[in-house]
């Protein structure tokens, strides 16, 4: 989700199953809030704006096996309020072993990210070890290199608008009075290839 939707770690952890919605030509992820590790609650996104991101076909394949994995891991059908990408928390209740779906924390996700990259043989960058936020940069940079229009990248990442776009000129009017076309966002997300 970090690499194929440009989500921040808190936004990815905050996604629930109900946030993936069927739509044509690609499903959508509604990024509406983020998980805050420090207080263990959902809160607004960093920019305080919700956004819709098309589900890349590769991500759709990964998520397709989610229901069967969820049932085999947690022993029940997933509910709409369950995390989209849960982490299995194992604990004992009396003598009974209980596995429940919880949200990924920053430390847990970072540990798993580094392990996965090592398994894939991806070397750590020269500037230091990988961080989750680097995948958001990879998402935007990959779209930019593939020729995606800057506006669609901004729509999917909520990158802050540049100072020149904050004025009252024609550029800002276009941004204020037009809405992103879903088909354009879907075409843009399909430019990703890793």
PDB file of C-alpha atoms in Angstrom:
ATOM      1  CA  UNK A   1       0.000   0.000   0.000  1.00  0.00           C
ATOM      2  CA  UNK A   2       2.915   2.332   0.706  1.00  0.00           C
ATOM      3  CA  UNK A   3       4.531   1.607  -2.651  1.00  0.00           C
ATOM      4  CA  UNK A   4       1.441   1.301  -4.863  1.00  0.00           C
ATOM      5  CA  UNK A   5      -0.797   3.993  -3.350  1.00  0.00           C
ATOM      6  CA  UNK A   6       1.716   6.520  -2.037  1.00  0.00           C
ATOM      7  CA  UNK A   7       0.222   6.271   1.453  1.00  0.00           C
ATOM      8  CA  UNK A   8       2.037   7.389   4.566  1.00  0.00           C
ATOM      9  CA  UNK A   9       2.591   4.621   7.146  1.00  0.00           C
ATOM     10  CA  UNK A  10      -0.150   5.999   9.423  1.00  0.00           C
ATOM     11  CA  UNK A  11      -2.581   6.202   6.486  1.00  0.00           C
ATOM     12  CA  UNK A  12      -1.821   2.621   5.426  1.00  0.00           C
ATOM     13  CA  UNK A  13      -2.253   1.428   9.029  1.00  0.00           C
ATOM     14  CA  UNK A  14      -5.523   3.355   9.234  1.00  0.00           C
ATOM     15  CA  UNK A  15      -7.040   1.679   6.168  1.00  0.00           C
ATOM     16  CA  UNK A  16      -9.904  -0.636   6.968  1.00  0.00           C
ATOM     17  CA  UNK A  17     -11.440  -3.230   4.680  1.00  0.00           C
ATOM     18  CA  UNK A  18     -14.396  -0.922   4.047  1.00  0.00           C
ATOM     19  CA  UNK A  19     -12.011   1.636   2.502  1.00  0.00           C
ATOM     20  CA  UNK A  20     -11.403  -0.577  -0.528  1.00  0.00           C
ATOM     21  CA  UNK A  21     -14.375  -0.066  -2.800  1.00  0.00           C
ATOM     22  CA  UNK A  22     -15.315  -1.658  -6.098  1.00  0.00           C
ATOM     23  CA  UNK A  23     -15.210   0.763  -8.987  1.00  0.00           C
ATOM     24  CA  UNK A  24     -14.453   0.722 -12.708  1.00  0.00           C
ATOM     25  CA  UNK A  25     -11.983   0.588 -14.340  1.00  0.00           C
ATOM     26  CA  UNK A  26      -9.981   0.045 -11.108  1.00  0.00           C
ATOM     27  CA  UNK A  27     -11.055  -0.329  -7.471  1.00  0.00           C
ATOM     28  CA  UNK A  28     -10.425   2.608  -5.176  1.00  0.00           C
ATOM     29  CA  UNK A  29      -8.778   3.074  -1.792  1.00  0.00           C
ATOM     30  CA  UNK A  30     -10.383   5.827   0.260  1.00  0.00           C
ATOM     31  CA  UNK A  31      -7.630   7.292   2.411  1.00  0.00           C
ATOM     32  CA  UNK A  32      -9.671   9.122   5.025  1.00  0.00           C
ATOM     33  CA  UNK A  33      -7.625   9.027   8.239  1.00  0.00           C
ATOM     34  CA  UNK A  34      -4.411   7.755   9.782  1.00  0.00           C
ATOM     35  CA  UNK A  35      -3.445   5.566  12.707  1.00  0.00           C
ATOM     36  CA  UNK A  36      -1.560   7.448  15.396  1.00  0.00           C
ATOM     37  CA  UNK A  37       0.832   5.106  17.206  1.00  0.00           C
ATOM     38  CA  UNK A  38       1.483   7.496  20.071  1.00  0.00           C
ATOM     39  CA  UNK A  39      -2.133   7.438  21.312  1.00  0.00           C
ATOM     40  CA  UNK A  40      -3.457   4.308  19.586  1.00  0.00           C
ATOM     41  CA  UNK A  41      -6.298   6.103  17.795  1.00  0.00           C
ATOM     42  CA  UNK A  42      -7.446   7.009  14.329  1.00  0.00           C
ATOM     43  CA  UNK A  43      -7.143  10.685  13.470  1.00  0.00           C
ATOM     44  CA  UNK A  44      -7.263  12.940  10.427  1.00  0.00           C
ATOM     45  CA  UNK A  45      -4.674  12.594   7.681  1.00  0.00           C
ATOM     46  CA  UNK A  46      -1.654  14.878   7.889  1.00  0.00           C
ATOM     47  CA  UNK A  47      -3.224  17.235   5.341  1.00  0.00           C
ATOM     48  CA  UNK A  48      -6.709  16.850   6.893  1.00  0.00           C
ATOM     49  CA  UNK A  49      -8.072  15.908   3.465  1.00  0.00           C
ATOM     50  CA  UNK A  50      -9.404  12.585   2.278  1.00  0.00           C
ATOM     51  CA  UNK A  51      -8.367  11.247  -1.097  1.00  0.00           C
ATOM     52  CA  UNK A  52      -9.161   8.412  -3.471  1.00  0.00           C
ATOM     53  CA  UNK A  53      -6.355   6.386  -5.002  1.00  0.00           C
ATOM     54  CA  UNK A  54      -6.911   3.728  -7.683  1.00  0.00           C
ATOM     55  CA  UNK A  55      -5.834   0.200  -6.731  1.00  0.00           C
ATOM     56  CA  UNK A  56      -2.939  -0.760  -9.019  1.00  0.00           C
ATOM     57  CA  UNK A  57      -3.452  -4.203 -10.644  1.00  0.00           C
ATOM     58  CA  UNK A  58      -0.385  -5.593  -8.791  1.00  0.00           C
ATOM     59  CA  UNK A  59      -1.759  -4.392  -5.454  1.00  0.00           C
ATOM     60  CA  UNK A  60      -5.171  -5.829  -6.361  1.00  0.00           C
ATOM     61  CA  UNK A  61      -3.514  -9.239  -6.811  1.00  0.00           C
ATOM     62  CA  UNK A  62      -1.892  -9.022  -3.388  1.00  0.00           C
ATOM     63  CA  UNK A  63      -5.166  -7.970  -1.759  1.00  0.00           C
ATOM     64  CA  UNK A  64      -7.142 -10.684  -3.625  1.00  0.00           C
ATOM     65  CA  UNK A  65      -5.797 -13.403  -1.362  1.00  0.00           C
ATOM     66  CA  UNK A  66      -6.585 -11.358   1.727  1.00  0.00           C
ATOM     67  CA  UNK A  67      -9.911 -12.991   2.666  1.00  0.00           C
ATOM     68  CA  UNK A  68      -8.551 -16.544   2.606  1.00  0.00           C
ATOM     69  CA  UNK A  69      -5.417 -15.486   4.514  1.00  0.00           C
ATOM     70  CA  UNK A  70      -7.567 -13.613   7.037  1.00  0.00           C
ATOM     71  CA  UNK A  71      -9.797 -16.664   7.646  1.00  0.00           C
ATOM     72  CA  UNK A  72      -6.835 -19.026   8.014  1.00  0.00           C
ATOM     73  CA  UNK A  73      -4.946 -16.628  10.317  1.00  0.00           C
ATOM     74  CA  UNK A  74      -7.749 -15.278  12.499  1.00  0.00           C
ATOM     75  CA  UNK A  75     -10.301 -18.108  12.285  1.00  0.00           C
ATOM     76  CA  UNK A  76     -13.187 -15.899  11.143  1.00  0.00           C
ATOM     77  CA  UNK A  77     -14.430 -13.893   8.193  1.00  0.00           C
ATOM     78  CA  UNK A  78     -13.102 -10.359   7.906  1.00  0.00           C
ATOM     79  CA  UNK A  79     -15.380  -7.486   8.945  1.00  0.00           C
ATOM     80  CA  UNK A  80     -15.569  -4.061   7.257  1.00  0.00           C
ATOM     81  CA  UNK A  81     -13.912  -2.396  10.270  1.00  0.00           C
ATOM     82  CA  UNK A  82     -10.924  -4.784  10.298  1.00  0.00           C
ATOM     83  CA  UNK A  83      -7.582  -3.362   9.122  1.00  0.00           C
ATOM     84  CA  UNK A  84      -7.025  -3.781   5.385  1.00  0.00           C
ATOM     85  CA  UNK A  85      -3.502  -5.091   6.071  1.00  0.00           C
ATOM     86  CA  UNK A  86      -3.669  -6.515   9.596  1.00  0.00           C
ATOM     87  CA  UNK A  87      -0.807  -7.712  11.730  1.00  0.00           C
ATOM     88  CA  UNK A  88      -1.517 -10.893  13.746  1.00  0.00           C
ATOM     89  CA  UNK A  89      -1.208 -10.306  17.477  1.00  0.00           C
ATOM     90  CA  UNK A  90      -0.941 -13.567  19.397  1.00  0.00           C
ATOM     91  CA  UNK A  91      -1.697 -13.712  23.114  1.00  0.00           C
ATOM     92  CA  UNK A  92      -3.070 -16.128  25.687  1.00  0.00           C
ATOM     93  CA  UNK A  93      -6.477 -15.888  27.291  1.00  0.00           C
ATOM     94  CA  UNK A  94      -6.252 -18.393  30.098  1.00  0.00           C
ATOM     95  CA  UNK A  95      -4.841 -21.451  28.336  1.00  0.00           C
ATOM     96  CA  UNK A  96      -6.341 -20.549  24.988  1.00  0.00           C
ATOM     97  CA  UNK A  97      -4.175 -19.025  22.247  1.00  0.00           C
ATOM     98  CA  UNK A  98      -5.930 -16.035  20.658  1.00  0.00           C
ATOM     99  CA  UNK A  99      -4.904 -14.354  17.414  1.00  0.00           C
ATOM    100  CA  UNK A 100      -6.427 -10.970  16.675  1.00  0.00           C
ATOM    101  CA  UNK A 101      -5.941  -8.498  13.834  1.00  0.00           C
ATOM    102  CA  UNK A 102      -4.237  -5.278  14.874  1.00  0.00           C
ATOM    103  CA  UNK A 103      -2.844  -2.292  12.992  1.00  0.00           C
ATOM    104  CA  UNK A 104       0.792  -2.076  12.004  1.00  0.00           C
ATOM    105  CA  UNK A 105       2.879   0.184  14.183  1.00  0.00           C
ATOM    106  CA  UNK A 106       5.814   2.124  12.816  1.00  0.00           C
ATOM    107  CA  UNK A 107       8.484  -0.053  14.453  1.00  0.00           C
ATOM    108  CA  UNK A 108       6.837  -3.336  13.393  1.00  0.00           C
ATOM    109  CA  UNK A 109       6.309  -2.211   9.804  1.00  0.00           C
ATOM    110  CA  UNK A 110       9.882  -0.922   9.534  1.00  0.00           C
ATOM    111  CA  UNK A 111      11.302  -4.227  10.776  1.00  0.00           C
ATOM    112  CA  UNK A 112       9.213  -6.181   8.239  1.00  0.00           C
ATOM    113  CA  UNK A 113      10.037  -3.754   5.419  1.00  0.00           C
ATOM    114  CA  UNK A 114      13.770  -4.166   5.979  1.00  0.00           C
ATOM    115  CA  UNK A 115      13.459  -7.957   6.186  1.00  0.00           C
ATOM    116  CA  UNK A 116      11.451  -8.098   2.959  1.00  0.00           C
ATOM    117  CA  UNK A 117      13.948  -5.901   1.113  1.00  0.00           C
ATOM    118  CA  UNK A 118      16.838  -8.064   2.335  1.00  0.00           C
ATOM    119  CA  UNK A 119      15.040 -11.202   1.095  1.00  0.00           C
ATOM    120  CA  UNK A 120      14.594  -9.533  -2.290  1.00  0.00           C
ATOM    121  CA  UNK A 121      18.283  -8.650  -2.371  1.00  0.00           C
ATOM    122  CA  UNK A 122      17.654  -4.904  -2.428  1.00  0.00           C
ATOM    123  CA  UNK A 123      20.692  -3.133  -0.966  1.00  0.00           C
ATOM    124  CA  UNK A 124      20.181  -0.399   1.619  1.00  0.00           C
ATOM    125  CA  UNK A 125      20.639   3.063   0.104  1.00  0.00           C
ATOM    126  CA  UNK A 126      23.912   4.915   0.664  1.00  0.00           C
ATOM    127  CA  UNK A 127      22.220   7.538   2.861  1.00  0.00           C
ATOM    128  CA  UNK A 128      21.273   4.945   5.461  1.00  0.00           C
ATOM    129  CA  UNK A 129      18.660   2.264   6.079  1.00  0.00           C
ATOM    130  CA  UNK A 130      15.285   2.247   4.380  1.00  0.00           C
ATOM    131  CA  UNK A 131      12.361   3.999   6.064  1.00  0.00           C
ATOM    132  CA  UNK A 132       8.673   3.530   5.271  1.00  0.00           C
ATOM    133  CA  UNK A 133       8.310   7.104   4.042  1.00  0.00           C
ATOM    134  CA  UNK A 134      10.886   6.404   1.341  1.00  0.00           C
ATOM    135  CA  UNK A 135       8.300   4.223  -0.422  1.00  0.00           C
ATOM    136  CA  UNK A 136       6.021   7.268  -0.729  1.00  0.00           C
ATOM    137  CA  UNK A 137       8.886   9.096  -2.447  1.00  0.00           C
ATOM    138  CA  UNK A 138       9.498   6.063  -4.686  1.00  0.00           C
ATOM    139  CA  UNK A 139       5.786   6.076  -5.638  1.00  0.00           C
ATOM    140  CA  UNK A 140       5.832   9.749  -6.677  1.00  0.00           C
ATOM    141  CA  UNK A 141       9.255   9.550  -8.360  1.00  0.00           C
ATOM    142  CA  UNK A 142       8.281   6.429 -10.330  1.00  0.00           C
ATOM    143  CA  UNK A 143       5.138   8.128 -11.625  1.00  0.00           C
ATOM    144  CA  UNK A 144       7.103  11.242 -12.523  1.00  0.00           C
ATOM    145  CA  UNK A 145       9.753   9.201 -14.415  1.00  0.00           C
ATOM    146  CA  UNK A 146       6.973   7.353 -16.259  1.00  0.00           C
ATOM    147  CA  UNK A 147       5.613  10.673 -17.542  1.00  0.00           C
ATOM    148  CA  UNK A 148       2.594  11.118 -15.257  1.00  0.00           C
ATOM    149  CA  UNK A 149       1.078  14.578 -15.125  1.00  0.00           C
ATOM    150  CA  UNK A 150       2.106  16.451 -11.989  1.00  0.00           C
ATOM    151  CA  UNK A 151      -1.503  17.208 -11.091  1.00  0.00           C
ATOM    152  CA  UNK A 152      -2.455  13.516 -10.857  1.00  0.00           C
ATOM    153  CA  UNK A 153       0.586  12.748  -8.708  1.00  0.00           C
ATOM    154  CA  UNK A 154      -0.436  15.589  -6.376  1.00  0.00           C
ATOM    155  CA  UNK A 155      -4.036  14.327  -6.266  1.00  0.00           C
ATOM    156  CA  UNK A 156      -2.876  10.890  -5.137  1.00  0.00           C
ATOM    157  CA  UNK A 157      -0.246  12.037  -2.637  1.00  0.00           C
ATOM    158  CA  UNK A 158      -1.717  15.304  -1.390  1.00  0.00           C
ATOM    159  CA  UNK A 159       1.609  16.962  -1.866  1.00  0.00           C
ATOM    160  CA  UNK A 160       1.411  20.552  -0.594  1.00  0.00           C
ATOM    161  CA  UNK A 161       0.621  23.023  -3.336  1.00  0.00           C
ATOM    162  CA  UNK A 162       3.493  25.222  -4.425  1.00  0.00           C
ATOM    163  CA  UNK A 163       3.569  28.840  -3.344  1.00  0.00           C
ATOM    164  CA  UNK A 164       2.820  29.990  -6.909  1.00  0.00           C
ATOM    165  CA  UNK A 165      -0.403  27.950  -6.897  1.00  0.00           C
ATOM    166  CA  UNK A 166      -1.651  29.492  -3.656  1.00  0.00           C
ATOM    167  CA  UNK A 167      -2.412  32.847  -5.252  1.00  0.00           C
ATOM    168  CA  UNK A 168      -5.612  33.896  -6.954  1.00  0.00           C
ATOM    169  CA  UNK A 169      -4.415  33.436 -10.533  1.00  0.00           C
ATOM    170  CA  UNK A 170      -5.670  31.132 -13.270  1.00  0.00           C
ATOM    171  CA  UNK A 171      -3.592  28.172 -12.071  1.00  0.00           C
ATOM    172  CA  UNK A 172      -5.216  28.200  -8.642  1.00  0.00           C
ATOM    173  CA  UNK A 173      -8.711  28.659 -10.133  1.00  0.00           C
ATOM    174  CA  UNK A 174      -8.216  25.544 -12.220  1.00  0.00           C
ATOM    175  CA  UNK A 175      -7.238  23.617  -9.077  1.00  0.00           C
ATOM    176  CA  UNK A 176     -10.155  24.966  -7.033  1.00  0.00           C
ATOM    177  CA  UNK A 177     -12.923  24.528  -9.609  1.00  0.00           C
ATOM    178  CA  UNK A 178     -12.020  21.258 -11.320  1.00  0.00           C
ATOM    179  CA  UNK A 179     -12.070  17.732  -9.955  1.00  0.00           C
ATOM    180  CA  UNK A 180      -9.774  14.927 -10.908  1.00  0.00           C
ATOM    181  CA  UNK A 181     -11.169  12.557 -13.481  1.00  0.00           C
ATOM    182  CA  UNK A 182     -11.199   8.996 -12.192  1.00  0.00           C
ATOM    183  CA  UNK A 183     -10.120   7.570 -15.536  1.00  0.00           C
ATOM    184  CA  UNK A 184      -7.095   9.904 -15.579  1.00  0.00           C
ATOM    185  CA  UNK A 185      -6.079   8.755 -12.093  1.00  0.00           C
ATOM    186  CA  UNK A 186      -6.481   5.114 -13.180  1.00  0.00           C
ATOM    187  CA  UNK A 187      -4.358   5.694 -16.295  1.00  0.00           C
ATOM    188  CA  UNK A 188      -1.736   7.357 -14.128  1.00  0.00           C
ATOM    189  CA  UNK A 189      -1.550   4.545 -11.552  1.00  0.00           C
ATOM    190  CA  UNK A 190      -1.121   2.017 -14.368  1.00  0.00           C
ATOM    191  CA  UNK A 191       2.140   3.753 -15.326  1.00  0.00           C
ATOM    192  CA  UNK A 192       3.777   2.213 -12.248  1.00  0.00           C
ATOM    193  CA  UNK A 193       5.978  -0.780 -12.910  1.00  0.00           C
ATOM    194  CA  UNK A 194       8.407  -2.083 -10.338  1.00  0.00           C
TER     195      UNK A 194
END
